[in-house]
Amino acid sequence: MVSFNPPTNTKFIFITGGVLSGLGKGIVSASVGRLIKSTGLSIIFIKCDGYLNIDPGTMRPTEHGEVFVQEDGGEVDMDFGHYERFLDINTKSSWNLTMGKIFNQILTNERKGKYLGQTVQLIPQTTNEIKNKIYKLSEKANIAVIEIGGTVGDIEIMLFLEAIRQIKNEYGSKNCLFMHLSFVPVLNGEHKTKPTQHSVRELLKAGIQPDIIICRTSEAVARRAKEKIAYFCNVLFENIIDDPDAETVYEVPLVFKSQGLDKIIKNNLDLKNTLEDITQIKQASITNNKSSNLSWAELIKNYKNPQQEITIAICGKYTSLHDSYISILEALNHCRAHLSVKINLKWIDTSNLNQQLTESLKEVNGVIVPGGFGTRGVEGKIIVIKYARENNLPFLGLCYGMQLAIVEFGRNVCGLNNANSTEIDAQTEHPVIDILQDQKEITEKGGTMRLGKFPAVLKEGTKVYEIYGQEQISERHRHRYEVNPKYLKLLEEKGIIFSGVSSDKKLVEFIELQNHPFFIGTQAHPEFKSRFENPAPLFVEFIKSCIKIKKEKA
Ligand code: GLN
C-alpha cells in the first residue's frame, strides 16, 4: 500500500504525448503552467522520464539535447529549462523522476529489508514508489503539472501511466486533469485524425481517458476533423485545442489562451484563484533596460516585428545539433523580444581549422564562445577569441569560453608559451586553467563538478558590476576547472580585469577587458537563468553592444 498520505490541497494536471516524439510536450506543459500562474497558487512541475539513467548529466547532448542545470545543482532534462523560462521560477532536481531513480530506490529498499518479506514487483511496489514520490513532491503545491516523457505505447513509460491512472482513481475528477498531446498531420489538404484516435486508444488501454486533446499541427485543425476527434476520443468538442506551428514557442500560451484553455482548466479543476492575464500583466525585469517592462503579448509583438537586425557567431563543436545549446538560443530569443532585434546566427564549427575561420567573423557583429568539454575544436575557439579581442568585436565567453579567453590572453599577451588548460594538455608548462587542490579532493570523493548556484562578488567600477547593478549576485555553474590563482597577478598586470570573484575570493567568476567595447567572460552559465519576461542581463548588454558596433560600422 501507499506509505505516504496523498496531499489534500493539490490539483494534478497530467500531460502525455502520442503518435511521435518531439511534438513539444515540454512547451505545452510550460505554456499550461504559465496560463494558470496566479499569485497565491504555487505550481510544481514533475517530469517523469522512462530511461534508467539516474539523471541526464551523463547523457550525450547530441542525443538528448542540453543538460539543464538548476539552482540546487540538479542536472536535469531540457524541459525544465522551458518551465523556468516560461514561468520565471526556479525548479528543483527532485522534480525530475527518472525510472533509474525509481528503480534505484526500490533496490535500495529491498536490500535494506524494507519490504518485510514481500515479493517486490512492478505493481504494486514500483507504482507505489512513483506515487509516493509524486505525493511527497506535490504536498505543498496547489498545482502539480506532471509531464510524462516519451510516447504513449512505449514500454518504458507504462509504469508511470499506471501510477497516474491510480492517482486519478484515488483523487477523483475534480482534482485531476488529463491532457494528451497528439499529432494531426495534413495529407492532400485534409487533417488526418486516425493517428490521434489510435494514440488515445493506446491511452485508454492504460485506463486513462483524456479530458483535453492538444493537436500539434501545421495549421488550425478544421472543424470537421475536430468533431471527429471529439466523437471518437470521447472528449468535448471545445476541449480539442490547436497547437499550430508558431514563429516562437513563447506564442503558444497566447494561442492556447485564445482558445479558452485557461478557462477550461480552471473550470475542470474548480480553481478559485484569479489567473494572471498574460495579455495584460507587465513583468518588471531585472535588467537596467527600462523598456523591458512589457506584457507577454507586447513581447511577442516585439519578437515578431524586430526593428533592427544583427548577426552573431556561435562557435562550438555541436553546432549541428542546436538543442545542445538551447538555453543560449533562448537567452538570445529573450533579447530579441526585449530589444526588438532580429538575431541571425552564424554557427562556426571550430574543429575545422582554416583560413575561413577568421574570414567568417568579418561578417558578424559579435561572438559567443559557449561552454564545452574536451579538446576538439579548442584551438579554433582560441583563434576566434584572439580575433574578437584584437578587432573590437563584442565577445561573450561562457564557462569554457572564458577559460579559453584566459588561455588566449596568457599565450598572446602575457607571453606564456603554450599556456593551456590542463583539461587539454595535462603537461602544459603554463597551466593557466587547472583543477584546484580543493576541487581535486572533492573529485576523489566522487563529486566531480562545481554544479548549481554559486555567489559572486562584483567589483565596483567594472562593466560587469554596471550590468548587474549590484555587488552580490549568483549564477549557475557546471565545470571542473578554474582559473589558476598562480597566474592572477600576471594576467591582471597585463590587462585582464577580474570583475567578479567567489565569496572567499579564491575563484574567478567574471573577467573583462578595458579598452574593448565588450569583452566579458564568466565561469558561470548565465543562460540558465534567462527568462522570457526576465532576460539574463549579461546577454542583454552583449546584444546591445553588438547593435551599437553594427551601427558604428555602418
Ligand atoms: N570543460 C570545462 C570545465 O570542466 C568547462 C565546462 C563548461 O564549459 N561547462 O571546467
Coordinates of C-alpha atoms and ligand atoms in Angstrom, one line a residue:
M1 CA 0.0 0.0 0.0
V2 CA 1.0 3.6 -0.3
S3 CA 3.1 4.6 2.7
F4 CA 2.5 8.3 2.2
N5 CA -0.8 10.0 2.5
P6 CA -1.9 11.8 -0.6
P7 CA -1.8 15.6 -0.2
T8 CA -5.2 17.1 0.2
N9 CA -4.9 20.5 -1.4
T10 CA -3.2 19.7 -4.6
K11 CA -4.7 19.6 -8.1
F12 CA -3.0 17.5 -10.7
I13 CA -2.6 18.1 -14.4
F14 CA -1.1 15.2 -16.3
I15 CA 0.4 15.7 -19.7
T16 CA 1.0 12.7 -22.0
G17 CA 2.1 12.6 -25.6
G18 CA 1.1 10.4 -28.5
V19 CA 1.9 9.3 -32.1
L20 CA 5.5 10.6 -32.2
S21 CA 8.2 12.2 -30.1
G22 CA 9.4 15.7 -30.5
L23 CA 5.9 17.3 -30.6
G24 CA 6.9 19.8 -27.9
K25 CA 5.3 18.4 -24.7
G26 CA 7.7 20.5 -22.6
I27 CA 6.4 23.6 -24.4
V28 CA 2.8 22.6 -23.9
S29 CA 3.4 21.9 -20.2
A30 CA 5.2 25.2 -19.7
S31 CA 2.5 27.1 -21.6
V32 CA -0.2 25.5 -19.5
G33 CA 1.8 26.4 -16.4
R34 CA 2.1 30.0 -17.5
L35 CA -1.6 30.3 -18.2
I36 CA -2.6 29.1 -14.8
K37 CA 0.0 31.1 -12.9
S38 CA -1.6 33.3 -10.3
T39 CA -0.4 35.0 -7.1
G40 CA -1.3 32.7 -4.3
L41 CA -1.1 29.5 -6.4
S42 CA 2.1 27.5 -6.1
I43 CA 3.0 25.3 -9.0
I44 CA 5.3 22.4 -9.2
F45 CA 6.4 20.6 -12.3
I46 CA 7.3 16.9 -12.2
K47 CA 8.9 15.4 -15.3
C48 CA 8.8 11.6 -15.5
D49 CA 11.3 10.0 -17.8
G50 CA 11.3 6.3 -18.7
Y51 CA 15.1 5.9 -19.0
L52 CA 17.3 4.1 -16.5
N53 CA 19.9 6.9 -16.1
I54 CA 19.6 8.4 -12.6
D55 CA 19.7 11.9 -14.3
P56 CA 20.7 13.1 -17.8
G57 CA 24.0 14.5 -16.5
T58 CA 26.0 11.8 -18.2
M59 CA 23.9 11.6 -21.4
R60 CA 25.3 12.9 -24.7
P61 CA 23.9 16.3 -25.5
T62 CA 23.9 15.3 -29.2
E63 CA 21.3 12.6 -28.4
H64 CA 19.3 14.1 -25.6
G65 CA 19.8 17.8 -26.0
E66 CA 21.2 20.1 -23.4
V67 CA 21.7 19.1 -19.8
F68 CA 19.8 21.8 -17.9
V69 CA 21.4 23.0 -14.6
Q70 CA 19.2 24.1 -11.7
E71 CA 20.0 26.3 -8.7
D72 CA 20.4 23.3 -6.4
G73 CA 22.9 21.7 -8.9
G74 CA 20.5 19.3 -10.4
E75 CA 21.4 18.2 -13.9
V76 CA 18.0 17.6 -15.5
D77 CA 16.0 17.2 -18.7
M78 CA 15.9 20.1 -21.1
D79 CA 12.2 20.6 -20.4
F80 CA 13.0 22.1 -17.0
G81 CA 14.5 24.9 -19.0
H82 CA 11.2 25.6 -20.6
Y83 CA 9.3 25.5 -17.2
E84 CA 11.8 28.1 -15.8
R85 CA 11.8 30.3 -18.9
F86 CA 8.0 30.4 -19.2
L87 CA 7.2 30.9 -15.5
D88 CA 10.2 32.7 -14.2
I89 CA 10.6 30.2 -11.4
N90 CA 13.4 28.0 -10.0
T91 CA 12.8 24.3 -10.3
K92 CA 14.4 21.6 -8.1
S93 CA 16.3 18.5 -9.1
S94 CA 13.9 16.3 -7.1
W95 CA 11.2 17.3 -9.6
N96 CA 12.8 15.1 -12.3
L97 CA 11.7 11.5 -11.7
T98 CA 13.6 9.0 -13.9
M99 CA 12.9 5.3 -13.9
G100 CA 16.5 5.0 -12.9
K101 CA 15.8 7.0 -9.7
I102 CA 12.7 4.9 -9.0
F103 CA 14.4 1.5 -9.5
N104 CA 17.4 2.7 -7.5
Q105 CA 15.1 3.5 -4.6
I106 CA 13.3 0.1 -4.9
L107 CA 16.5 -1.9 -5.0
T108 CA 17.9 0.1 -2.0
N109 CA 14.7 -0.5 -0.1
E110 CA 14.8 -4.2 -1.0
R111 CA 18.4 -4.6 0.3
K112 CA 17.5 -2.8 3.5
G113 CA 14.7 -5.3 4.1
K114 CA 12.1 -2.6 3.9
Y115 CA 9.6 -4.8 2.1
L116 CA 9.3 -7.2 5.1
G117 CA 9.3 -10.4 3.1
Q118 CA 7.0 -9.3 0.3
T119 CA 7.7 -10.3 -3.3
V120 CA 8.9 -7.0 -4.9
Q121 CA 7.1 -6.4 -8.2
L122 CA 6.5 -3.8 -10.8
I123 CA 3.0 -3.4 -9.4
P124 CA 2.4 -2.5 -6.7
Q125 CA 5.8 -1.7 -5.2
T126 CA 7.2 0.3 -8.2
T127 CA 3.9 2.1 -8.9
N128 CA 3.6 2.9 -5.2
E129 CA 7.1 4.3 -5.2
I130 CA 6.2 6.5 -8.1
K131 CA 3.0 7.7 -6.3
N132 CA 4.9 8.2 -3.1
K133 CA 7.4 10.4 -4.8
I134 CA 4.7 12.4 -6.7
Y135 CA 2.7 12.9 -3.5
K136 CA 5.7 13.9 -1.4
L137 CA 6.8 16.4 -4.0
S138 CA 3.4 17.9 -4.5
E139 CA 2.4 18.0 -0.9
K140 CA 2.9 21.8 -0.6
A141 CA 1.9 22.8 -4.1
N142 CA -1.5 23.9 -5.2
I143 CA -1.0 22.6 -8.7
A144 CA 1.3 19.8 -9.9
V145 CA 1.9 19.7 -13.6
I146 CA 3.1 16.2 -14.4
E147 CA 4.7 15.6 -17.7
I148 CA 5.2 12.0 -18.8
G149 CA 8.1 11.9 -21.2
G150 CA 8.1 9.6 -24.2
T151 CA 5.1 8.5 -26.3
V152 CA 2.1 6.5 -25.1
G153 CA 2.7 2.9 -26.1
D154 CA 6.4 2.9 -25.1
I155 CA 7.1 0.1 -22.8
E156 CA 9.3 2.2 -20.6
I157 CA 6.6 4.6 -19.5
M158 CA 3.9 2.0 -18.7
L159 CA 4.5 2.2 -15.0
F160 CA 4.2 5.9 -14.9
L161 CA 0.9 5.7 -16.8
E162 CA -0.3 3.0 -14.4
A163 CA 0.7 5.2 -11.4
I164 CA -1.1 8.3 -12.7
R165 CA -4.2 6.2 -13.5
Q166 CA -4.2 5.2 -9.8
I167 CA -3.8 8.8 -8.7
K168 CA -7.0 9.8 -10.5
N169 CA -8.7 6.8 -9.0
E170 CA -7.7 8.0 -5.5
Y171 CA -8.4 11.7 -6.1
G172 CA -11.4 11.9 -8.4
S173 CA -12.0 14.0 -11.4
K174 CA -12.3 17.4 -9.7
N175 CA -8.6 17.1 -8.7
C176 CA -7.1 15.5 -11.8
L177 CA -7.0 16.6 -15.4
F178 CA -5.5 14.5 -18.2
M179 CA -4.2 16.4 -21.3
H180 CA -2.9 14.4 -24.3
L181 CA -0.7 16.0 -26.9
S182 CA -1.2 14.3 -30.3
F183 CA -0.2 14.9 -33.9
V184 CA -2.6 15.8 -36.6
P185 CA -0.9 15.6 -40.0
V186 CA -2.3 17.2 -43.1
L187 CA -2.5 14.9 -46.2
N188 CA -3.7 16.2 -49.5
G189 CA -5.1 19.3 -47.8
E190 CA -7.0 17.2 -45.2
H191 CA -6.4 16.9 -41.5
K192 CA -6.0 13.2 -40.6
T193 CA -7.3 12.2 -37.3
K194 CA -6.5 8.5 -37.3
P195 CA -3.1 8.7 -35.5
T196 CA -4.8 10.7 -32.7
Q197 CA -7.6 8.1 -32.4
H198 CA -5.1 5.3 -32.2
S199 CA -2.9 7.0 -29.6
V200 CA -6.0 7.8 -27.5
R201 CA -6.9 4.2 -27.8
E202 CA -3.5 3.3 -26.5
L203 CA -4.0 5.6 -23.6
L204 CA -7.4 4.0 -22.9
K205 CA -5.7 0.6 -22.7
A206 CA -3.7 2.0 -19.8
G207 CA -7.0 3.1 -18.2
I208 CA -6.7 6.8 -18.9
Q209 CA -9.4 8.8 -20.6
P210 CA -8.0 12.2 -21.7
D211 CA -10.1 15.3 -20.8
I212 CA -8.3 17.6 -23.2
I213 CA -6.6 16.8 -26.5
I214 CA -4.0 19.2 -27.8
C215 CA -3.5 18.8 -31.6
R216 CA 0.0 19.5 -32.8
T217 CA -0.5 20.6 -36.4
S218 CA 0.9 22.8 -39.1
E219 CA -2.3 25.0 -39.1
A220 CA -5.5 25.1 -37.1
V221 CA -7.4 21.9 -37.3
A222 CA -10.6 22.0 -39.5
R223 CA -13.9 21.9 -37.6
R224 CA -14.9 18.6 -39.3
A225 CA -11.7 16.9 -38.1
K226 CA -12.1 18.3 -34.6
E227 CA -15.6 16.9 -34.5
K228 CA -14.3 13.5 -35.4
I229 CA -11.6 13.6 -32.7
A230 CA -14.1 14.7 -30.1
Y231 CA -16.6 11.9 -31.2
F232 CA -14.1 9.1 -31.4
C233 CA -12.0 10.0 -28.4
N234 CA -14.8 10.8 -26.1
V235 CA -13.7 14.4 -25.5
L236 CA -15.8 17.6 -25.5
F237 CA -15.5 19.5 -28.8
E238 CA -14.3 22.7 -27.0
N239 CA -11.6 20.6 -25.3
I240 CA -9.9 19.9 -28.6
I241 CA -7.2 22.6 -28.7
D242 CA -5.0 23.6 -31.7
D243 CA -1.2 23.8 -31.3
P244 CA -0.2 25.1 -34.7
D245 CA 3.3 26.0 -35.9
A246 CA 4.3 29.3 -34.3
E247 CA 7.0 31.7 -35.0
T248 CA 8.2 31.4 -31.5
V249 CA 7.4 28.9 -28.7
Y250 CA 6.5 31.8 -26.5
E251 CA 3.5 32.4 -28.6
V252 CA 2.0 29.1 -27.6
P253 CA 0.4 30.3 -24.3
L254 CA -1.3 33.1 -26.2
V255 CA -2.6 30.6 -28.8
F256 CA -3.9 28.4 -26.1
K257 CA -5.5 31.3 -24.2
S258 CA -7.3 32.5 -27.4
Q259 CA -9.0 29.1 -27.4
G260 CA -10.0 29.4 -23.8
L261 CA -7.7 26.7 -22.4
D262 CA -7.1 28.7 -19.2
K263 CA -10.9 28.7 -18.6
I264 CA -11.3 25.0 -19.4
I265 CA -8.6 24.1 -16.9
K266 CA -9.9 26.5 -14.2
N267 CA -13.4 25.1 -14.5
N268 CA -12.4 21.5 -14.7
L269 CA -10.2 21.7 -11.7
D270 CA -12.5 24.1 -9.9
L271 CA -9.7 26.6 -9.3
K272 CA -10.9 29.6 -7.2
N273 CA -7.9 32.0 -7.9
T274 CA -7.9 34.7 -10.5
L275 CA -5.3 33.7 -13.1
E276 CA -2.8 36.2 -14.4
D277 CA -3.8 37.6 -17.8
I278 CA -0.7 37.4 -19.9
T279 CA -2.1 39.7 -22.5
Q280 CA -2.1 42.5 -19.8
I281 CA 0.1 41.9 -16.9
K282 CA 3.6 43.5 -17.1
Q283 CA 6.5 41.9 -15.5
A284 CA 9.3 44.1 -14.2
S285 CA 12.6 42.7 -15.4
I286 CA 15.8 43.0 -13.5
T287 CA 17.8 44.5 -16.3
N288 CA 18.6 48.2 -16.2
N289 CA 16.8 48.4 -19.5
K290 CA 13.6 50.3 -18.7
S291 CA 11.8 49.4 -21.9
S292 CA 11.6 45.8 -20.9
N293 CA 8.6 46.3 -18.6
L294 CA 6.3 44.7 -21.2
S295 CA 3.5 42.3 -21.1
W296 CA 3.8 38.8 -22.6
A297 CA 1.7 39.9 -25.6
E298 CA 3.8 43.0 -26.1
L299 CA 7.0 41.0 -26.0
I300 CA 5.6 38.7 -28.7
K301 CA 4.7 41.7 -30.8
N302 CA 8.3 42.9 -30.4
Y303 CA 9.6 39.5 -31.3
K304 CA 7.6 39.3 -34.4
N305 CA 8.3 42.8 -35.7
P306 CA 12.0 43.4 -34.9
Q307 CA 13.1 46.9 -35.6
Q308 CA 16.7 46.0 -36.3
E309 CA 18.9 43.1 -37.2
I310 CA 22.4 41.8 -36.2
T311 CA 24.4 38.7 -36.8
I312 CA 26.4 36.9 -34.2
A313 CA 28.6 33.9 -34.4
I314 CA 28.4 30.9 -32.1
C315 CA 31.5 28.7 -32.0
G316 CA 31.3 25.2 -30.8
K317 CA 31.5 21.6 -31.6
Y318 CA 27.9 20.5 -31.5
T319 CA 26.9 23.2 -34.0
S320 CA 24.8 20.8 -36.0
L321 CA 22.5 20.0 -33.0
H322 CA 21.1 23.2 -31.8
D323 CA 19.2 21.6 -28.9
S324 CA 22.6 21.2 -27.2
Y325 CA 22.7 25.0 -26.9
I326 CA 19.0 25.6 -26.3
S327 CA 19.5 27.8 -23.2
I328 CA 21.8 30.1 -25.0
L329 CA 19.5 30.3 -28.0
E330 CA 16.6 31.0 -25.7
A331 CA 18.5 33.7 -23.9
L332 CA 19.0 35.3 -27.3
N333 CA 15.3 34.9 -28.1
H334 CA 14.6 36.8 -24.9
C335 CA 16.9 39.6 -26.0
R336 CA 15.1 39.7 -29.3
A337 CA 11.7 40.2 -27.6
H338 CA 13.0 42.8 -25.2
L339 CA 15.2 44.8 -27.5
S340 CA 13.2 44.2 -30.7
V341 CA 16.2 42.9 -32.6
K342 CA 16.4 40.0 -35.1
I343 CA 19.5 38.0 -34.2
N344 CA 20.8 36.0 -37.1
L345 CA 23.1 33.2 -36.0
K346 CA 26.2 32.0 -37.8
W347 CA 27.3 28.6 -36.5
I348 CA 31.0 28.1 -36.7
D349 CA 32.4 24.6 -36.1
T350 CA 35.8 25.3 -34.8
S351 CA 37.0 21.8 -35.4
N352 CA 37.9 22.8 -38.9
L353 CA 41.0 25.0 -38.5
N354 CA 41.4 27.0 -41.6
Q355 CA 41.6 30.4 -43.1
Q356 CA 37.9 30.8 -43.4
L357 CA 37.6 30.8 -39.6
T358 CA 38.5 34.4 -39.2
E359 CA 37.2 35.3 -42.6
S360 CA 33.7 34.3 -41.5
L361 CA 34.0 36.6 -38.4
K362 CA 34.2 39.6 -40.7
E363 CA 30.5 39.5 -41.3
V364 CA 29.3 39.2 -37.7
N365 CA 28.6 41.8 -35.1
G366 CA 29.6 39.7 -32.1
V367 CA 30.7 36.3 -31.0
I368 CA 29.7 33.8 -28.3
V369 CA 32.0 31.0 -27.3
P370 CA 29.8 28.7 -25.2
G371 CA 30.6 26.0 -22.7
G372 CA 32.1 22.7 -23.7
F373 CA 34.3 19.8 -22.7
G374 CA 37.3 18.1 -24.2
T375 CA 39.9 19.1 -26.8
R376 CA 38.0 19.1 -30.0
G377 CA 37.7 22.5 -31.6
V378 CA 39.6 24.2 -28.9
E379 CA 42.4 25.7 -31.0
G380 CA 39.8 27.1 -33.4
K381 CA 38.0 28.8 -30.5
I382 CA 41.2 30.4 -29.3
I383 CA 41.8 31.8 -32.8
V384 CA 38.2 33.2 -32.7
I385 CA 38.8 34.8 -29.3
K386 CA 42.1 36.4 -30.4
Y387 CA 40.3 37.9 -33.4
A388 CA 37.5 39.2 -31.2
R389 CA 40.0 40.7 -28.8
E390 CA 42.1 42.4 -31.4
N391 CA 39.3 43.6 -33.6
N392 CA 37.0 45.1 -31.0
L393 CA 34.3 42.5 -31.8
P394 CA 31.9 42.1 -28.9
F395 CA 32.7 38.8 -27.2
L396 CA 30.8 36.7 -24.6
G397 CA 32.7 33.7 -23.2
L398 CA 30.6 31.3 -21.2
C399 CA 32.5 28.9 -18.9
Y400 CA 34.8 27.1 -21.4
G401 CA 34.6 30.3 -23.4
M402 CA 36.0 32.3 -20.5
Q403 CA 38.7 29.7 -19.7
L404 CA 39.9 29.8 -23.3
A405 CA 39.9 33.6 -23.3
I406 CA 42.4 33.3 -20.4
V407 CA 44.5 30.7 -22.4
E408 CA 44.5 33.0 -25.4
F409 CA 45.5 36.0 -23.3
G410 CA 48.1 34.0 -21.5
R411 CA 49.7 32.9 -24.7
N412 CA 49.4 36.1 -26.8
V413 CA 49.6 38.9 -24.3
C414 CA 51.4 37.6 -21.3
G415 CA 53.9 35.7 -23.4
L416 CA 53.3 32.3 -21.7
N417 CA 54.4 29.8 -24.3
N418 CA 51.9 27.1 -24.9
A419 CA 49.8 28.2 -22.0
N420 CA 46.8 25.9 -21.7
S421 CA 44.1 24.3 -19.6
T422 CA 45.2 21.0 -18.1
E423 CA 41.9 19.6 -19.5
I424 CA 43.6 20.0 -22.9
D425 CA 47.2 19.4 -22.1
A426 CA 47.9 17.8 -18.7
Q427 CA 51.7 18.5 -19.1
T428 CA 51.5 22.2 -20.1
E429 CA 54.3 24.4 -19.0
H430 CA 51.7 27.1 -18.1
P431 CA 48.5 25.6 -16.6
V432 CA 46.5 28.9 -16.6
I433 CA 43.4 26.8 -16.2
D434 CA 43.6 23.9 -13.8
I435 CA 41.8 21.7 -11.3
L436 CA 42.5 23.4 -8.0
Q437 CA 43.7 21.4 -5.0
D438 CA 40.3 21.8 -3.1
Q439 CA 38.5 20.5 -6.1
K440 CA 40.8 17.5 -6.5
E441 CA 39.9 16.4 -3.1
I442 CA 36.2 16.7 -3.9
T443 CA 36.9 14.7 -7.1
E444 CA 38.3 11.9 -5.1
K445 CA 35.2 11.8 -3.0
G446 CA 33.2 11.2 -6.2
G447 CA 31.6 14.7 -6.7
T448 CA 33.3 15.9 -9.9
M449 CA 31.9 19.2 -10.8
R450 CA 31.1 22.6 -9.4
L451 CA 27.4 22.4 -10.0
G452 CA 24.5 24.8 -9.5
K453 CA 24.2 28.2 -7.9
F454 CA 27.3 30.0 -6.6
P455 CA 27.5 33.5 -5.4
A456 CA 29.9 36.1 -6.9
V457 CA 31.1 39.4 -5.6
L458 CA 31.4 42.0 -8.3
K459 CA 33.9 44.8 -8.3
E460 CA 32.6 48.3 -8.4
G461 CA 33.5 50.3 -11.4
T462 CA 33.7 47.3 -13.7
K463 CA 31.3 46.7 -16.7
V464 CA 30.0 43.6 -15.1
Y465 CA 29.1 45.5 -12.0
E466 CA 27.3 48.0 -14.0
I467 CA 25.4 45.4 -15.9
Y468 CA 24.2 43.5 -12.8
G469 CA 23.7 46.8 -10.9
Q470 CA 24.7 45.2 -7.6
E471 CA 27.7 43.7 -5.8
Q472 CA 26.3 40.4 -4.7
I473 CA 24.9 38.1 -7.4
S474 CA 24.7 34.4 -8.2
E475 CA 24.8 32.4 -11.4
R476 CA 24.7 28.7 -12.1
H477 CA 27.8 26.6 -12.8
R478 CA 28.8 23.3 -14.4
H479 CA 32.5 22.7 -14.7
R480 CA 35.6 21.2 -13.1
Y481 CA 38.4 23.6 -14.0
E482 CA 39.2 27.1 -12.7
V483 CA 41.5 30.0 -13.4
N484 CA 44.8 29.1 -11.8
P485 CA 45.4 31.5 -8.9
K486 CA 49.1 31.4 -9.6
Y487 CA 48.6 33.4 -12.7
L488 CA 46.2 36.0 -11.5
K489 CA 48.8 38.6 -10.8
L490 CA 50.4 38.4 -14.2
L491 CA 47.1 38.3 -16.0
E492 CA 46.0 41.4 -14.1
E493 CA 49.2 43.3 -14.8
K494 CA 48.7 42.6 -18.5
G495 CA 45.2 43.9 -18.5
I496 CA 42.6 41.3 -17.5
I497 CA 40.1 42.7 -15.0
F498 CA 38.8 40.2 -12.6
S499 CA 35.4 41.8 -12.3
G500 CA 33.8 39.1 -10.2
V501 CA 35.2 36.5 -7.8
S502 CA 33.8 33.9 -5.4
S503 CA 32.8 35.0 -1.9
D504 CA 36.1 33.6 -0.5
K505 CA 37.9 35.5 -3.3
K506 CA 39.7 32.3 -4.4
L507 CA 37.8 31.6 -7.6
V508 CA 37.4 33.8 -10.7
E509 CA 33.8 34.3 -11.7
F510 CA 34.0 37.1 -14.3
I511 CA 36.7 38.7 -16.4
E512 CA 36.6 41.7 -18.7
L513 CA 39.0 43.8 -20.8
Q514 CA 39.2 47.6 -20.7
N515 CA 39.5 49.4 -24.0
H516 CA 37.3 47.0 -25.7
P517 CA 33.6 47.6 -26.5
F518 CA 32.5 44.3 -24.8
F519 CA 34.9 41.5 -23.9
I520 CA 33.4 39.6 -21.0
G521 CA 33.8 36.1 -19.9
T522 CA 32.2 34.2 -17.0
Q523 CA 33.0 30.9 -15.3
A524 CA 29.2 30.5 -14.9
H525 CA 26.3 29.8 -17.3
P526 CA 24.1 32.9 -17.1
E527 CA 22.0 31.4 -19.9
F528 CA 20.4 29.0 -17.4
K529 CA 18.7 31.9 -15.6
S530 CA 17.4 33.8 -18.6
R531 CA 13.6 34.0 -18.7
F532 CA 11.2 35.3 -21.4
E533 CA 9.9 38.0 -19.1
N534 CA 13.2 38.5 -17.3
P535 CA 16.2 38.1 -19.6
A536 CA 19.8 37.5 -18.4
P537 CA 21.4 40.9 -18.0
L538 CA 24.8 39.8 -19.5
F539 CA 23.1 38.7 -22.7
V540 CA 21.0 41.8 -23.0
E541 CA 24.1 44.1 -22.6
F542 CA 26.1 41.9 -25.0
I543 CA 23.4 42.2 -27.7
K544 CA 23.1 45.9 -27.1
S545 CA 26.8 46.2 -27.7
C546 CA 26.6 44.2 -30.9
I547 CA 23.8 46.6 -32.1
K548 CA 26.0 49.6 -31.3
I549 CA 29.0 48.1 -33.1
K550 CA 27.0 47.4 -36.1
K551 CA 25.6 51.0 -36.2
E552 CA 29.1 52.5 -35.7
K553 CA 30.4 50.5 -38.6
A554 CA 27.6 51.3 -40.9
Ligands
GLN1 N1 35.4 21.9 -19.6 C1 35.5 23.0 -18.7 C2 35.5 22.6 -17.2 O1 35.1 21.5 -16.9 C3 34.3 23.9 -18.9 C4 33.0 23.3 -18.7 C5 31.8 24.1 -19.3 O2 32.0 24.9 -20.2 N2 30.6 23.9 -18.8 O3 35.9 23.3 -16.4

